[in-house]
PDB file of C-alpha atoms in Angstrom:
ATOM      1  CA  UNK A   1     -24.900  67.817  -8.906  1.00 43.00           C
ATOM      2  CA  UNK A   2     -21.862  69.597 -10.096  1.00 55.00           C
ATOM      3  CA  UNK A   3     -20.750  70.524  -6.607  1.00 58.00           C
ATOM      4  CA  UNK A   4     -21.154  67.113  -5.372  1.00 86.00           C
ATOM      5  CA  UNK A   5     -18.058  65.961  -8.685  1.00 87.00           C
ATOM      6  CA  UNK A   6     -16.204  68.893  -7.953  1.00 89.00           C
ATOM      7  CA  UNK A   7     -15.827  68.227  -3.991  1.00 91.00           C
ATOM      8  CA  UNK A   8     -15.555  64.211  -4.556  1.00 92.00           C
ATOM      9  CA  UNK A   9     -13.008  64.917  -7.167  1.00 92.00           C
ATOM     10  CA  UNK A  10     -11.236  67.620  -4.969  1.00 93.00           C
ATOM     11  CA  UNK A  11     -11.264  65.288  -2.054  1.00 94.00           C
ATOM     12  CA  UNK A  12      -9.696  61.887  -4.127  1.00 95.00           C
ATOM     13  CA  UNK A  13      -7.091  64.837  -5.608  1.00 94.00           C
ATOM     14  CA  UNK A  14      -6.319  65.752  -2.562  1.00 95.00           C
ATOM     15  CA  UNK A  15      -6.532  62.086  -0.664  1.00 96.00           C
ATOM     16  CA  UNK A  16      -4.253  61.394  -3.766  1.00 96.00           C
ATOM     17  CA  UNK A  17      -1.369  64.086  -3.343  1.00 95.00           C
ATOM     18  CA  UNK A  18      -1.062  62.726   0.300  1.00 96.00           C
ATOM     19  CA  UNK A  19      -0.111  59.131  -1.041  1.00 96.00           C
ATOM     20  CA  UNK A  20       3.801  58.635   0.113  1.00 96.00           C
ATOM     21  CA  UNK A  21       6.208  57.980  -3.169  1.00 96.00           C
ATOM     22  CA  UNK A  22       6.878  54.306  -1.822  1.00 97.00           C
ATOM     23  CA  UNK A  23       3.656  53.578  -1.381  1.00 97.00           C
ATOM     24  CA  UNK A  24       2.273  55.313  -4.944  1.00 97.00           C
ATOM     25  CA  UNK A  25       5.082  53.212  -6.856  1.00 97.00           C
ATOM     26  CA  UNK A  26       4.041  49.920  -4.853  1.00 98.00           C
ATOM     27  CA  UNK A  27       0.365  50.025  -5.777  1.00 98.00           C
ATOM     28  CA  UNK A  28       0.830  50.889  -8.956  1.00 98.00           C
ATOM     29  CA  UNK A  29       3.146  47.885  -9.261  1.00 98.00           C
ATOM     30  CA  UNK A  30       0.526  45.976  -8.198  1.00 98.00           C
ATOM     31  CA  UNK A  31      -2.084  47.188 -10.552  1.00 98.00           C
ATOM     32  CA  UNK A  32       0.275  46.654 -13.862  1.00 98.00           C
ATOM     33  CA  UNK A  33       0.274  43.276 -12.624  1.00 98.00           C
ATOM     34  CA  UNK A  34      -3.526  42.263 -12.327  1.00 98.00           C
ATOM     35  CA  UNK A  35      -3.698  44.089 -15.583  1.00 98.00           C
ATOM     36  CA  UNK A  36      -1.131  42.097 -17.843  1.00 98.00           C
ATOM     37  CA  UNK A  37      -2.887  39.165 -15.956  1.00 97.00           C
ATOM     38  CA  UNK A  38      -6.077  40.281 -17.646  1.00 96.00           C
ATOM     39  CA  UNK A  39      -7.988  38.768 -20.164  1.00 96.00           C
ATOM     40  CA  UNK A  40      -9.124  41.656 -22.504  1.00 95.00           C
ATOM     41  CA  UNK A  41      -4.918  42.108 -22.572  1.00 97.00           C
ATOM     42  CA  UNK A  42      -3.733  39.221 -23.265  1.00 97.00           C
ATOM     43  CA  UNK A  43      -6.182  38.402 -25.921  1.00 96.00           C
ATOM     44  CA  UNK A  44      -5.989  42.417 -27.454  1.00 97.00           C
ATOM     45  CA  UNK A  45      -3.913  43.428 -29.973  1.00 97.00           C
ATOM     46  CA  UNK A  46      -4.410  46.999 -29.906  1.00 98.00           C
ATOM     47  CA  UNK A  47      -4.639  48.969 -26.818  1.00 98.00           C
ATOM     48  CA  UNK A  48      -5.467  52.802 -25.912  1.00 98.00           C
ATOM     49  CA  UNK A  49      -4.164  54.325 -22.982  1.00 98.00           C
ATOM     50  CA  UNK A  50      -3.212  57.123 -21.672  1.00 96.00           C
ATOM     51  CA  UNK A  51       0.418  59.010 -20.113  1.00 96.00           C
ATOM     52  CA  UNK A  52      -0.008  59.292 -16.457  1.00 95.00           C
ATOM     53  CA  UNK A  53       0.241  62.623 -15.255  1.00 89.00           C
ATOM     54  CA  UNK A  54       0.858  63.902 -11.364  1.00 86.00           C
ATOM     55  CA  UNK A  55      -0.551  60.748  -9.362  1.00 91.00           C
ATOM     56  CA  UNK A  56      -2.273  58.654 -11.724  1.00 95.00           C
ATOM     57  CA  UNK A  57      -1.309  55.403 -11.784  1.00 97.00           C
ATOM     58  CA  UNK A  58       1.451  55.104 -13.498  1.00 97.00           C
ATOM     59  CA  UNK A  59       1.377  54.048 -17.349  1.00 98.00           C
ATOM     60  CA  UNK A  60       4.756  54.097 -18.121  1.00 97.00           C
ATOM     61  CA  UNK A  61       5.677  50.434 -16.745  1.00 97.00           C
ATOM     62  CA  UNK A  62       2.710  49.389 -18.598  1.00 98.00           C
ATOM     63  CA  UNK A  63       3.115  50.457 -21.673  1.00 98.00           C
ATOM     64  CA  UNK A  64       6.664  49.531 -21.543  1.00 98.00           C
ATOM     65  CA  UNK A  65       4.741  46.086 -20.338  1.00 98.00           C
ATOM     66  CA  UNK A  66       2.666  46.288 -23.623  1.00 98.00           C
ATOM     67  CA  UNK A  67       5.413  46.766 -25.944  1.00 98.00           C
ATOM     68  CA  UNK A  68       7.712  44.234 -24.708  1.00 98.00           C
ATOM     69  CA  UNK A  69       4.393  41.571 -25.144  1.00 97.00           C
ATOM     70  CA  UNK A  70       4.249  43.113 -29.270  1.00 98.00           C
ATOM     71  CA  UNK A  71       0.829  44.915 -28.516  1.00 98.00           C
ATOM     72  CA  UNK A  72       0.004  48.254 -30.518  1.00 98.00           C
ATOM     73  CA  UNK A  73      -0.009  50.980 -27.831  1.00 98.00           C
ATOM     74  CA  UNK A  74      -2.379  53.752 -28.677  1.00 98.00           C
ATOM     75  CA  UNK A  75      -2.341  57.355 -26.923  1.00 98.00           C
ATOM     76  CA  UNK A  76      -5.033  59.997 -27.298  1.00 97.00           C
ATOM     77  CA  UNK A  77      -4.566  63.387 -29.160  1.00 96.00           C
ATOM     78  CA  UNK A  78      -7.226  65.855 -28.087  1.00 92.00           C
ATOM     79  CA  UNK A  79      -8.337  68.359 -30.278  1.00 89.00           C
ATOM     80  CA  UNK A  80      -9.703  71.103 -28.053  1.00 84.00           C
ATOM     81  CA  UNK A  81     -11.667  73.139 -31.170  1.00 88.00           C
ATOM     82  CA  UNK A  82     -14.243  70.202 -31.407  1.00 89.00           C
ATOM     83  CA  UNK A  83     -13.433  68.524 -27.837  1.00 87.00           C
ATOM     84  CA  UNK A  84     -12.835  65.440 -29.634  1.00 91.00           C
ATOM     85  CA  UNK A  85     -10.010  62.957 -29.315  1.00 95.00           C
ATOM     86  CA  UNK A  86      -8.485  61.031 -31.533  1.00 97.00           C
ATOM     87  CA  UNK A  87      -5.841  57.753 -30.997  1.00 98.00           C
ATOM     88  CA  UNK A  88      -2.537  57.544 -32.045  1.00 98.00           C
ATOM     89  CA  UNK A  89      -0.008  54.036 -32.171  1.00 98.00           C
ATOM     90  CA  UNK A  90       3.296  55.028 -30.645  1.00 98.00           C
ATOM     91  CA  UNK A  91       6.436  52.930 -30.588  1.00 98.00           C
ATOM     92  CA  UNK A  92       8.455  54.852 -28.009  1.00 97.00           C
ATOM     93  CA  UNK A  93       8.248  58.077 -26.257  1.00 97.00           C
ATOM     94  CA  UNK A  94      10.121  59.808 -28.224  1.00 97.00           C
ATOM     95  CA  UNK A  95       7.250  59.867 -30.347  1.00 97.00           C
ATOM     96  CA  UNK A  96       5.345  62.020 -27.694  1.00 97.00           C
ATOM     97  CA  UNK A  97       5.400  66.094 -27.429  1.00 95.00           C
ATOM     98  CA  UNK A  98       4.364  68.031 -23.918  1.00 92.00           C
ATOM     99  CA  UNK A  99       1.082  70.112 -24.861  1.00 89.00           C
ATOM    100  CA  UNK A 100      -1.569  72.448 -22.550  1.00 80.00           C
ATOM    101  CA  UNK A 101      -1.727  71.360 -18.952  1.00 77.00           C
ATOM    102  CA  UNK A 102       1.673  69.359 -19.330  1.00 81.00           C
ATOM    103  CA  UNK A 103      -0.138  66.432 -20.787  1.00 86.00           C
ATOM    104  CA  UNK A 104       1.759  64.734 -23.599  1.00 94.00           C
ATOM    105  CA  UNK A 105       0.596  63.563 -26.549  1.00 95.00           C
ATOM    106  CA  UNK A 106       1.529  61.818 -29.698  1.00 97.00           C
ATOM    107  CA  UNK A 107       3.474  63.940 -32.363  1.00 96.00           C
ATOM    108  CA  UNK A 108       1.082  63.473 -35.113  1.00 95.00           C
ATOM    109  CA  UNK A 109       3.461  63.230 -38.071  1.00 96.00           C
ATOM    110  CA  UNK A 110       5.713  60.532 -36.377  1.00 96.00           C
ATOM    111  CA  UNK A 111       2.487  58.053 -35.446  1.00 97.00           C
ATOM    112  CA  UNK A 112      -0.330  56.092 -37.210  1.00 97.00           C
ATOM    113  CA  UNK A 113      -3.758  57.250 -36.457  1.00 97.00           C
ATOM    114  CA  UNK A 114      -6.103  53.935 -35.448  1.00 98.00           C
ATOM    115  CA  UNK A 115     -10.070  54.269 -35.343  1.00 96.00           C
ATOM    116  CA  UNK A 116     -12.168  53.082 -32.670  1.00 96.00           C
ATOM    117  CA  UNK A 117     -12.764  49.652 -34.715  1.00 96.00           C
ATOM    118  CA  UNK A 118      -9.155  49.337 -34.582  1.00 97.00           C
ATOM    119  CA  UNK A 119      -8.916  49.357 -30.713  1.00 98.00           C
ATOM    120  CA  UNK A 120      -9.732  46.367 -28.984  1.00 97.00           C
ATOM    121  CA  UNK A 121      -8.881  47.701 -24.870  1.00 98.00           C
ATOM    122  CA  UNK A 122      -9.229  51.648 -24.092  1.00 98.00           C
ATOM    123  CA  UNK A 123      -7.987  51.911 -20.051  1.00 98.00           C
ATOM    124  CA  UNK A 124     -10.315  54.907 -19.627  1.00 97.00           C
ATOM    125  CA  UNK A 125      -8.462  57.296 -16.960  1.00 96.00           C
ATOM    126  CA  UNK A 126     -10.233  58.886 -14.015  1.00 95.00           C
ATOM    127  CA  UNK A 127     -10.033  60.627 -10.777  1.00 96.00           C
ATOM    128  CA  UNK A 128     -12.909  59.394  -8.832  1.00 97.00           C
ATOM    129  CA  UNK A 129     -14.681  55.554  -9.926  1.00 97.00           C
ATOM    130  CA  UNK A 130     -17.968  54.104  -7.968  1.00 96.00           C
ATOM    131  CA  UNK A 131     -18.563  50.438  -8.457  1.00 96.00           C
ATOM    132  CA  UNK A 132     -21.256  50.434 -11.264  1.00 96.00           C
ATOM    133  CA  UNK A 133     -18.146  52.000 -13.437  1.00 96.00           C
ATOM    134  CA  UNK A 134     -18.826  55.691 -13.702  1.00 96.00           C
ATOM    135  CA  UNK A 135     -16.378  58.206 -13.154  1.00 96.00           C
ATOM    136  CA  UNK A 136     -15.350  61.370 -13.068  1.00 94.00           C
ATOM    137  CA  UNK A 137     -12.699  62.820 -15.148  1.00 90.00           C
ATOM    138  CA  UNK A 138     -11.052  65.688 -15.671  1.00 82.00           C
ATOM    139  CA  UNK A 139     -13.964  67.829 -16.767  1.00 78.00           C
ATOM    140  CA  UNK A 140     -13.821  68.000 -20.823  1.00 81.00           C
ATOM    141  CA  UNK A 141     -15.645  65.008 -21.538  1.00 86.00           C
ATOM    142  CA  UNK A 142     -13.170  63.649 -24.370  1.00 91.00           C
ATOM    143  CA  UNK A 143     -13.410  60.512 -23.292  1.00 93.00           C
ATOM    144  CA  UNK A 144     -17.626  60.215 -22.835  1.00 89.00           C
ATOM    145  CA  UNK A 145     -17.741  61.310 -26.247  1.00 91.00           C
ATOM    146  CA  UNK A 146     -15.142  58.807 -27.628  1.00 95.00           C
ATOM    147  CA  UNK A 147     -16.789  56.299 -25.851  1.00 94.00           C
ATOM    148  CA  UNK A 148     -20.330  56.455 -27.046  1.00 90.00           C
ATOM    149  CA  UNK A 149     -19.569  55.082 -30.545  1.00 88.00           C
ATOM    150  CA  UNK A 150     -16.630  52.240 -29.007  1.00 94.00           C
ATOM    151  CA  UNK A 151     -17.819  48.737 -28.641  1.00 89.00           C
ATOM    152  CA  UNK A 152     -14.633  47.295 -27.654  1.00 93.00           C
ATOM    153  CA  UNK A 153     -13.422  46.480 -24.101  1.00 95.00           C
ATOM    154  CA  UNK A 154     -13.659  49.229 -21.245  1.00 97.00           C
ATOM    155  CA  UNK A 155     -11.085  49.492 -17.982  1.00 98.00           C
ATOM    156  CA  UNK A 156      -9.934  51.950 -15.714  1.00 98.00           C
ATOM    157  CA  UNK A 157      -6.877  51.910 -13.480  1.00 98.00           C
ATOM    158  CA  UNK A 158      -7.393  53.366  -9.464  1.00 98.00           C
ATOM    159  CA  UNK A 159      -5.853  53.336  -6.287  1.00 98.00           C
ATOM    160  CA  UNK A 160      -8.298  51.903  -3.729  1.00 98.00           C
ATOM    161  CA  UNK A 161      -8.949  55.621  -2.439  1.00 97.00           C
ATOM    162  CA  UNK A 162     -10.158  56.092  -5.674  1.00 97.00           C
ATOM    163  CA  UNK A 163     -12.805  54.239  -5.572  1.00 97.00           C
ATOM    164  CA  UNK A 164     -16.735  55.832  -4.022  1.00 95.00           C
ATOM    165  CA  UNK A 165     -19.845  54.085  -3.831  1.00 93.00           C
ATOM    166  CA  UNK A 166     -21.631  56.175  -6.449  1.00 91.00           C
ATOM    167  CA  UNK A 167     -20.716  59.589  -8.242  1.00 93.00           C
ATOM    168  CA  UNK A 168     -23.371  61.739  -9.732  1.00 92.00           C
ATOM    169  CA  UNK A 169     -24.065  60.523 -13.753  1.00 89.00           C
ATOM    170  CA  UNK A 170     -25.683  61.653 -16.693  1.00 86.00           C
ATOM    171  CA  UNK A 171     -27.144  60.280 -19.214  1.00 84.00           C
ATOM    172  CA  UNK A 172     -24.658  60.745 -21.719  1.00 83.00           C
ATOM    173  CA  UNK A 173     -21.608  59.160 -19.806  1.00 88.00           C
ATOM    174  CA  UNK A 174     -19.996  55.738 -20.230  1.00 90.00           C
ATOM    175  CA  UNK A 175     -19.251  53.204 -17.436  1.00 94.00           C
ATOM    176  CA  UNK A 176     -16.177  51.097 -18.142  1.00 96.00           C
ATOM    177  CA  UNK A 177     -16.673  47.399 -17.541  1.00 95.00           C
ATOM    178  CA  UNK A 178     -13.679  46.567 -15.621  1.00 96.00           C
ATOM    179  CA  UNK A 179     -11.581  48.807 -12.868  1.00 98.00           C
ATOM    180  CA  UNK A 180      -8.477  47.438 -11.498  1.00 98.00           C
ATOM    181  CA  UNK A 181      -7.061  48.283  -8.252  1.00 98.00           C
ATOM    182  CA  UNK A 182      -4.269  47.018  -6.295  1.00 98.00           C
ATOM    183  CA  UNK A 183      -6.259  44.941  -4.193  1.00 97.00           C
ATOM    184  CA  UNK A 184      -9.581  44.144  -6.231  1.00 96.00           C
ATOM    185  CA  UNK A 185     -10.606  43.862  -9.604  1.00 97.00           C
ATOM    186  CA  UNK A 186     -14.486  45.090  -9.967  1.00 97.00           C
ATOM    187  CA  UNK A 187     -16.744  43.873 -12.582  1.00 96.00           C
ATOM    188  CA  UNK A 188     -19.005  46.641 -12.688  1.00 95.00           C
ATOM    189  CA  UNK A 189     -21.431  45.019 -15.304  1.00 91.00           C
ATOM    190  CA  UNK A 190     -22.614  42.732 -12.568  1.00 86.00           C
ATOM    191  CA  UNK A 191     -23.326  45.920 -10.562  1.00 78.00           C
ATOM    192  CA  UNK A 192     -24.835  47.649 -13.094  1.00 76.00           C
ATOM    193  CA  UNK A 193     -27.428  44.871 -13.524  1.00 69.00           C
ATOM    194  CA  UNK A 194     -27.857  44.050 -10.155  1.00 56.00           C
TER     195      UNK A 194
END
């Protein structure tokens, strides 16, 4: 089972990398859109999401999006000791630091730690997404963990190539209810059940 994540996340990496600039920064123009459009965002107040790295969609619009609407934008802190992850309310990015693996992450004594009953929205990031809303991630499982005690709103952000009919799950990891691509937004609870 863990060859079968590591090849479909190799091949969406690599499927990924081969996206042209113009066509990256058009899609994921098109995804900030449907998002802001969304319910769950409009209506939350407090929303967790990540800083895109590499070729993730990018977050930066969005956020920049999310502060211009007055929302309080939230970015995880992992803490690699206990693999657990914490979120953080920035105002700007000055506010973030680069850490391991060039991911950055809020500078702890310039932002305002929120708990999970604090966040109504987490955009749960991804490489590889089937349409019942697993995923694969990155391999630590920060976010699986998170989720398990979170009973607020779940979305991810993907390209179309992104997206697989099924990826190998456990029991332990947590669909998100919503993904967003440029051309589609899947409600994966109806898949789930059906």
């Amino acid at each position: 089972m863990n060859m079968d994540k590591k090849e479909l996340r190799n091949g969406i990496r690599l499927a990924l990398s081969r996206m042209s600039d113009e066509l990256y920064k058009q899609s994921s123009l098109l995804i900030k859109k449907r998002l802001l459009n969304e319910p769950i965002i409009i209506e939350g107040n407090s929303i967790a999401i990540t800083i895109s790295t590499e070729r993730e969609v990018d977050t930066i619009g969005i956020i920049e999006s999310l502060w211009a609407l007055g929302k309080n934008v939230l970015v995880p802190k992992c803490i690699a000791k206990t693999r657990a992850m914490e979120f953080y309310k920035i105002d700007n990015f000055d506010q973030l630091e680069t850490v391991y693996m060039n991911l950055r992450e809020p500078v702890l004594e310039l932002t305002e730690q929120f708990s999970a009953e604090q966040i109504d929205c987490i955009i749960v990031p991804g490489i590889v997404f089937d349409y019942s809303g697993y995923r694969i991630g990155y391999g630590g499982g920060y976010y699986d963990r998170y989720l398990e005690h979170f009973q607020g709103n779940l979305v991810s952000l993907a390209f179309d190539i992104q997206i697989v009919n099924s990826v190998p799950y456990e029991a332990h990891d947590q669909p998100v209810n919503y993904i967003i691509t440029e051309t589609n937004r899947i409600d994966c609870t109806t898949k789930r059940k059906g």
